[in-house]
Amino acid sequence: MASIGKIALSLASGTQEATLALANINFDFSMVKLTAPTEYQGLGASLSHKRKRQAEDGSTHVTARKLGALFADDLPSTPNLARAYGLRVSEIAENPKLNPHGGKSDGPLADLVGADGTSIWAAATSGKGAMAVHLLACMLARIWPGPEATAIWSELVVSRKGVLQRRLQESEFPITTIAAAQIEVARDNLAEWDASARSWLRTADTAKRRQQTQLMLIIDNIQSVMPAKNGVYDSVMEAWKNAMSVVDKLISGIAQDVQSTETLLGISAWHLYPDMFVLGRESTHVKQDDELIKPGGLMTVGSHHTYTKEDCGLSWSMPLAQLLYYGKPVVSTRSVDSKSPRVPFDRLLSAAVGSLMNTWGLSLSDPERIAVFMVSLCDCLDSDRQRKLPWITTLAQCARSFLVSSGNERSEQARYIALGRRRYGSFLAPGVPFSGSAISSPPLFGLTDLDTFLKLLEPEERIAKLRDIAKTNDFGVDMTNAFIRYPRSPEASFYEYATLFPHPTSDGHGSLHRRWIEVQVLVHKYGANSNAVQELHIYQAVDRSIDVILCTGEACGFLNSHAIEASISRPEWQVSSNVVFWDESPYSLDAAGLGALAKARYAYRTNRAAEWRFLEVKLNLGALKHSFDGRLYSSFLGNSEAQIYQPVDKWKNVNYSITPEAVIENLVSQKIQAAALENHMHRLCTQQGELSRSLNCLYLASRLYSSLSGSEIDLSVLSIPLWKSPWGLVLPSTGWTIKHSFACIAMFETGVLDMHLHHFDEVVAMSAGNTLYVSEVLLCDPSTRSSPHRIRALVGNVGKPGLALLLLPKNPMRREPDLETWQMVNHAEFDGIFQDNFRGTSLHLSLTGYEQALNIGQHGGRDKEVYYLEAVVAALHDGSWVADLDIWNVSRKPDDVQRKWIQHLPLICSHSDAEQADFSYLAKLTSIDNWYEFLDRPQNAMIVRAKGNWTARLAFATAAANMQQPLVVGSEKICWALRVELFLLCLAAYQSAWKWQSYAAAVIASDFGRNKFQSYVAPFLNVVPWVIIIQNSINTPKLALNDPISLWCQHTTINVTAQTDPPPTPSSALTIPSPLSPRAEPPASRPAQTHNTELSAPTSLQTGPHGKPSKKRHTSSRTSASASSHDNGIEDEPVV
């Protein structure tokens, strides 16, 4: 074997003997850890302990060392770039909003919280070439999706090793070439390397949003293609080296005329922003004011590059031979532009509005008018109706945001609307190719349909609209003698008539509109004499005519209904329901005699005669023959609410739709009947099932993401038909659950995964990019009644690529009592003092190593896009392991066995202060002041003193439930007497379940009292080891029975502080298993762990004041009970 002295030479002889000797040397890349440059120290100080340890000693450090050694010999020296990049990443990492530190509120995920700068720190501590390799990772992650970037990395490693192997055949070569040629990098490590860089890009993009957006707009205008080379290796190496060299010069203050596009990709991935001079039709000087670029570092770019057919921005195409297990290389093309795939959810809403416009096929392309329509539509519905159609509110909120915006923000929103309209017409409904006229759903939700539109208007508005349509449109026929027919009221069988155009007055002075009121015929006598007229029942018609005249100012006469009805039955015309005949005089005369009756009627109604002159002018029309007399008319335009009738000899078939502007105008002026609009929208939802479901999905997703502050979505989701999403089908029997939330997030987070709900049955958290989506049951006090679908978004990840779904083991282990700890067990009697003796208790989540890929319908790929990860939540005290916890399965489902028995106690406490404070009713209580006392539990009821420590309370509550041990979770203010009544109800439940006749029958039959409680309940408490946990919380708790039958109770609580403490909102919870059910046998000892457990900083073990439990009984403190009512978040719960 070669000696160490021989390998110290920079060059070695290429003889076969020397080569073979040196090849046998074992290079351990995990042995070397260098001090990071000063510029990167800010990043190192801001990383979480777990990430920093992974970067310095874990697999990420080994990957950085290997990749650096593999490529270092061929990389240019770029000291300015390395220094500036270190300052930039430190600047971003030191921002607490972008890189928060995990704290107590993050519970077991505190170690995973924070920006993922693992690969950067690993590169900074790994020596030559490693930081350049990280920069390449950022370039590839900027343009290529995860699996494709990993495929490129895999091919680079293989090709690079081939290059180095060929160099070993030369006469002379560097010693480092031998080591590099032996390097093996696992594909999983390459995927994690890419995932870390990809996560960092998301954080940095948020930090530099303004400069990044400006740069992307410039890239849009340039529209260029990366130069094609012989293969992946040559293409990537040239782009990588050129980009680093040019940016290094720009940082040093040397101006560069950039003709290639890799530099733009580089600065977009490294977040370094030189000032730019963009050449084009109008040359533009763009100032970015980046202090890390020295003066003079101006980059000149032109817009004369190769244009693509549709995509704008920068595109790169390569054949990927390492993407699939089998087949020819897959030619993939990706692009970078201002339409970033990662956008806030409101940008998706803007694109959805554009997609909706596509399905309508409107000629109206002005997004502002569409926004006005959305807002006006919502405003026409009151709050109750909006709740029935919540998606309208979602669209209206997006529209309002657009209307109040200005400048760049207005332009940005308009761009996303145009994108949705141009490319993603099938996002909300089955679409058609965009043509401006073809439609797949009724425009403006069907409101442009004349029939629909007229139904929404008030009666007088319908007449005005038909007159306006006739006036402003040329239908190619003479409509002078057309009239409008409409029902007197929705329930009436009589009609009224109105002129379509003004008619000349009888005196020849001008023209005016006229109305006719049908008069009901009582006795069918015909003639012009007044006796026949008097036989008509006219009073209702007279009242109506007066109202019409006063309201509209139009002349109003009367029409014998027989003049219409008698003629309809004539067989020679073969008339139908939409054909009428206006008979000749005298039946259609404005009877002069009716004027006198109208005058009398008006005087009777108003007892005023001053206005009669106006009415007389309008009513006294004489017996002139109408121009309508003796003609047959057919329906021409309109609906049953109001129709235009045209003489049949001048009739033609026409199709007419209301213009979008007319619809918007009526909505803005709110000349719409809200009830009719609501009914129409419900009918539309029934008829347009796909569109309705998509809009509901959009509302549900918007509501979910409004609670996930800072979360972004992948814009590629626009390619998935939203109406097909499994999570969008919310069943009334179950409602929206946490499975729906996770499935929705998975779809919008990845942009490609539309997964079924059953994939999320056991999922407690998800890791994707730089975000952890966590169920609230892991992050809140056990007494908190969080919504069943609540998810919290945390900055951080588990350090894995793709979408990782976290599961918890169903049979967690715990520490068993042993002889080494028995002296720590005191089991002192409870003295009435509440305190926190578990400050050293902490929860930590770590991976067990179990992974299982999910079948998402795509086969043949080398990389996992979505998979399960098993993670364990461990409870530690002062750094020592106590138990693993199955938090999820204890509290997740409302229909679990443990929650089938539910009781709600009255929240108003009527007990006296003495009864509230007297806990002696419960016989002897044992204080639990350390974990050993809990694990080696007493035989009577015990109280865990963890006041105000939600982490410890969650750990104890879960551990007790996992052990099937009775549990009471108390809050700061507890009424012990009410707690006693709770136990009585518990016994009633046991009587129903296990027929405990001797206890329950006596309890149910007896009145509450000290003696009887001690007779029946105290023995029960002494037999069953109840656990009581005290908190300092204002949240309403859950009370549960953790065994085959469960009991949840909600009730008031007792005060555990001094009299001066303000009373919080009361709440508590109870868990009681059957004393008859066997306990699960615990393992003798915890097996060797296959996962890493993070230890908290050690603190002193609290066992009570001055190190031991206090024996003083607290009897002087007397408090008043307070109560409040809380929704328990459970529907249709059975009551015992």
mmCIF file of C-alpha atoms in Angstrom, residues 890-1058:
data_model
loop_
_atom_site.group_PDB
_atom_site.id
_atom_site.type_symbol
_atom_site.label_atom_id
_atom_site.label_comp_id
_atom_site.label_asym_id
_atom_site.label_seq_id
_atom_site.Cartn_x
_atom_site.Cartn_y
_atom_site.Cartn_z
ATOM 1 C CA VAL A 890 -55.893 9.311 21.314
ATOM 2 C CA SER A 891 -57.644 12.464 20.167
ATOM 3 C CA ARG A 892 -58.183 12.459 16.425
ATOM 4 C CA LYS A 893 -61.609 11.046 15.473
ATOM 5 C CA PRO A 894 -65.000 12.022 16.892
ATOM 6 C CA ASP A 895 -66.319 8.538 16.188
ATOM 7 C CA ASP A 896 -63.521 6.660 17.915
ATOM 8 C CA VAL A 897 -64.440 4.137 20.570
ATOM 9 C CA GLN A 898 -63.065 6.368 23.292
ATOM 10 C CA ARG A 899 -65.604 9.119 22.469
ATOM 11 C CA LYS A 900 -68.855 7.215 22.070
ATOM 12 C CA TRP A 901 -70.144 8.138 25.540
ATOM 13 C CA ILE A 902 -70.543 11.880 25.939
ATOM 14 C CA GLN A 903 -71.847 13.987 28.814
ATOM 15 C CA HIS A 904 -72.023 17.729 29.225
ATOM 16 C CA LEU A 905 -72.368 19.081 32.727
ATOM 17 C CA PRO A 906 -73.979 22.462 33.339
ATOM 18 C CA LEU A 907 -71.397 25.206 33.136
ATOM 19 C CA ILE A 908 -73.048 27.362 35.762
ATOM 20 C CA CYS A 909 -71.932 26.344 39.229
ATOM 21 C CA SER A 910 -74.300 26.955 42.140
ATOM 22 C CA HIS A 911 -72.047 25.577 44.863
ATOM 23 C CA SER A 912 -70.805 27.695 47.703
ATOM 24 C CA ASP A 913 -67.206 28.740 48.047
ATOM 25 C CA ALA A 914 -66.688 26.120 50.710
ATOM 26 C CA GLU A 915 -68.030 23.349 48.503
ATOM 27 C CA GLN A 916 -65.935 24.504 45.585
ATOM 28 C CA ALA A 917 -62.705 24.452 47.590
ATOM 29 C CA ASP A 918 -63.311 21.263 49.555
ATOM 30 C CA PHE A 919 -61.566 18.395 47.786
ATOM 31 C CA SER A 920 -61.871 16.055 50.753
ATOM 32 C CA TYR A 921 -64.999 14.680 49.092
ATOM 33 C CA LEU A 922 -62.641 12.753 46.860
ATOM 34 C CA ALA A 923 -61.036 10.920 49.762
ATOM 35 C CA LYS A 924 -57.248 10.566 49.503
ATOM 36 C CA LEU A 925 -55.443 12.073 46.490
ATOM 37 C CA THR A 926 -51.783 11.309 45.786
ATOM 38 C CA SER A 927 -49.556 14.054 44.368
ATOM 39 C CA ILE A 928 -47.499 13.153 41.306
ATOM 40 C CA ASP A 929 -44.402 15.357 41.235
ATOM 41 C CA ASN A 930 -42.112 13.387 38.909
ATOM 42 C CA TRP A 931 -42.434 10.854 36.115
ATOM 43 C CA TYR A 932 -41.268 7.964 38.248
ATOM 44 C CA GLU A 933 -44.226 8.471 40.573
ATOM 45 C CA PHE A 934 -46.545 8.368 37.563
ATOM 46 C CA LEU A 935 -45.037 5.274 35.959
ATOM 47 C CA ASP A 936 -44.948 3.456 39.305
ATOM 48 C CA ARG A 937 -48.491 4.616 39.970
ATOM 49 C CA PRO A 938 -50.331 4.383 43.275
ATOM 50 C CA GLN A 939 -53.499 2.403 43.800
ATOM 51 C CA ASN A 940 -55.704 5.410 44.511
ATOM 52 C CA ALA A 941 -56.553 8.598 42.649
ATOM 53 C CA MET A 942 -53.554 10.809 41.903
ATOM 54 C CA ILE A 943 -53.056 14.401 40.839
ATOM 55 C CA VAL A 944 -50.262 15.407 38.452
ATOM 56 C CA ARG A 945 -49.053 18.870 39.362
ATOM 57 C CA ALA A 946 -48.189 20.429 35.990
ATOM 58 C CA LYS A 947 -49.961 23.751 36.310
ATOM 59 C CA GLY A 948 -49.581 25.982 33.254
ATOM 60 C CA ASN A 949 -47.278 23.555 31.447
ATOM 61 C CA TRP A 950 -49.214 22.442 28.371
ATOM 62 C CA THR A 951 -46.327 20.340 27.072
ATOM 63 C CA ALA A 952 -46.150 18.245 30.225
ATOM 64 C CA ARG A 953 -49.936 18.080 30.454
ATOM 65 C CA LEU A 954 -50.149 16.802 26.882
ATOM 66 C CA ALA A 955 -47.474 14.220 27.637
ATOM 67 C CA PHE A 956 -49.221 12.971 30.792
ATOM 68 C CA ALA A 957 -52.679 12.967 29.239
ATOM 69 C CA THR A 958 -51.480 10.974 26.246
ATOM 70 C CA ALA A 959 -49.402 8.586 28.327
ATOM 71 C CA ALA A 960 -52.330 7.918 30.660
ATOM 72 C CA ALA A 961 -54.660 7.333 27.733
ATOM 73 C CA ASN A 962 -52.154 5.038 26.013
ATOM 74 C CA MET A 963 -51.959 3.078 29.269
ATOM 75 C CA GLN A 964 -55.796 2.970 29.536
ATOM 76 C CA GLN A 965 -55.601 4.836 32.813
ATOM 77 C CA PRO A 966 -58.497 7.018 34.062
ATOM 78 C CA LEU A 967 -57.824 10.700 33.558
ATOM 79 C CA VAL A 968 -59.198 14.061 34.620
ATOM 80 C CA VAL A 969 -57.718 17.151 32.974
ATOM 81 C CA GLY A 970 -58.403 20.155 35.154
ATOM 82 C CA SER A 971 -58.007 23.853 34.559
ATOM 83 C CA GLU A 972 -57.076 26.769 36.744
ATOM 84 C CA LYS A 973 -60.483 27.196 38.347
ATOM 85 C CA ILE A 974 -62.171 23.981 39.449
ATOM 86 C CA CYS A 975 -65.238 23.344 41.541
ATOM 87 C CA TRP A 976 -64.548 20.131 43.426
ATOM 88 C CA ALA A 977 -68.243 19.674 44.220
ATOM 89 C CA LEU A 978 -69.108 19.787 40.541
ATOM 90 C CA ARG A 979 -66.260 17.373 39.941
ATOM 91 C CA VAL A 980 -67.993 15.011 42.354
ATOM 92 C CA GLU A 981 -71.195 15.233 40.335
ATOM 93 C CA LEU A 982 -69.113 14.382 37.282
ATOM 94 C CA PHE A 983 -68.037 11.156 38.948
ATOM 95 C CA LEU A 984 -71.687 10.318 39.607
ATOM 96 C CA LEU A 985 -72.410 10.648 35.898
ATOM 97 C CA CYS A 986 -69.389 8.523 35.149
ATOM 98 C CA LEU A 987 -70.778 5.781 37.337
ATOM 99 C CA ALA A 988 -74.100 6.062 35.533
ATOM 100 C CA ALA A 989 -72.264 5.450 32.289
ATOM 101 C CA TYR A 990 -70.513 2.459 33.781
ATOM 102 C CA GLN A 991 -73.845 1.094 34.967
ATOM 103 C CA SER A 992 -75.112 1.233 31.403
ATOM 104 C CA ALA A 993 -72.001 -0.353 29.971
ATOM 105 C CA TRP A 994 -70.920 -2.917 32.522
ATOM 106 C CA LYS A 995 -74.008 -3.350 34.729
ATOM 107 C CA TRP A 996 -72.394 -2.105 37.878
ATOM 108 C CA GLN A 997 -75.660 -2.442 39.739
ATOM 109 C CA SER A 998 -74.180 -2.224 43.228
ATOM 110 C CA TYR A 999 -72.626 1.170 42.597
ATOM 111 C CA ALA A 1000 -74.593 2.887 39.869
ATOM 112 C CA ALA A 1001 -78.101 2.022 40.981
ATOM 113 C CA ALA A 1002 -77.427 3.462 44.418
ATOM 114 C CA VAL A 1003 -75.771 6.542 42.987
ATOM 115 C CA ILE A 1004 -78.606 7.284 40.553
ATOM 116 C CA ALA A 1005 -81.262 6.792 43.234
ATOM 117 C CA SER A 1006 -79.540 8.894 45.896
ATOM 118 C CA ASP A 1007 -79.367 12.611 46.408
ATOM 119 C CA PHE A 1008 -75.978 14.225 46.326
ATOM 120 C CA GLY A 1009 -74.480 14.441 49.779
ATOM 121 C CA ARG A 1010 -71.226 14.004 51.574
ATOM 122 C CA ASN A 1011 -72.142 10.812 53.372
ATOM 123 C CA LYS A 1012 -73.621 9.058 50.372
ATOM 124 C CA PHE A 1013 -70.767 10.143 48.146
ATOM 125 C CA GLN A 1014 -68.280 8.724 50.590
ATOM 126 C CA SER A 1015 -70.379 5.576 50.752
ATOM 127 C CA TYR A 1016 -70.608 4.940 47.017
ATOM 128 C CA VAL A 1017 -68.042 7.021 45.143
ATOM 129 C CA ALA A 1018 -65.030 7.140 47.441
ATOM 130 C CA PRO A 1019 -64.592 3.336 47.374
ATOM 131 C CA PHE A 1020 -64.728 3.518 43.592
ATOM 132 C CA LEU A 1021 -61.979 6.161 43.575
ATOM 133 C CA ASN A 1022 -59.848 4.097 45.892
ATOM 134 C CA VAL A 1023 -60.193 1.060 43.631
ATOM 135 C CA VAL A 1024 -59.580 2.899 40.345
ATOM 136 C CA PRO A 1025 -56.343 4.940 40.114
ATOM 137 C CA TRP A 1026 -57.712 8.181 38.699
ATOM 138 C CA VAL A 1027 -55.230 10.664 37.270
ATOM 139 C CA ILE A 1028 -55.895 14.394 37.669
ATOM 140 C CA ILE A 1029 -53.831 16.908 35.724
ATOM 141 C CA ILE A 1030 -53.927 20.597 36.596
ATOM 142 C CA GLN A 1031 -53.327 23.345 34.057
ATOM 143 C CA ASN A 1032 -53.410 27.106 33.808
ATOM 144 C CA SER A 1033 -55.517 27.553 30.712
ATOM 145 C CA ILE A 1034 -58.526 29.513 29.576
ATOM 146 C CA ASN A 1035 -59.424 27.052 26.843
ATOM 147 C CA THR A 1036 -62.373 24.730 26.990
ATOM 148 C CA PRO A 1037 -61.070 21.188 27.552
ATOM 149 C CA LYS A 1038 -62.120 17.781 26.394
ATOM 150 C CA LEU A 1039 -63.050 15.091 28.894
ATOM 151 C CA ALA A 1040 -62.618 11.634 27.562
ATOM 152 C CA LEU A 1041 -62.838 7.992 28.459
ATOM 153 C CA ASN A 1042 -59.930 6.181 26.877
ATOM 154 C CA ASP A 1043 -61.131 2.608 26.580
ATOM 155 C CA PRO A 1044 -63.788 0.715 24.608
ATOM 156 C CA ILE A 1045 -66.436 3.085 25.938
ATOM 157 C CA SER A 1046 -65.734 6.754 26.450
ATOM 158 C CA LEU A 1047 -67.222 9.677 28.282
ATOM 159 C CA TRP A 1048 -66.494 13.276 27.456
ATOM 160 C CA CYS A 1049 -67.729 15.960 29.825
ATOM 161 C CA GLN A 1050 -67.586 19.720 29.816
ATOM 162 C CA HIS A 1051 -68.009 21.585 33.082
ATOM 163 C CA THR A 1052 -66.764 24.318 35.375
ATOM 164 C CA THR A 1053 -63.405 24.221 37.079
ATOM 165 C CA ILE A 1054 -61.752 25.204 40.332
ATOM 166 C CA ASN A 1055 -59.295 27.896 41.254
ATOM 167 C CA VAL A 1056 -55.806 26.678 42.023
ATOM 168 C CA THR A 1057 -54.189 30.054 42.668
ATOM 169 C CA ALA A 1058 -54.349 32.677 45.380
#
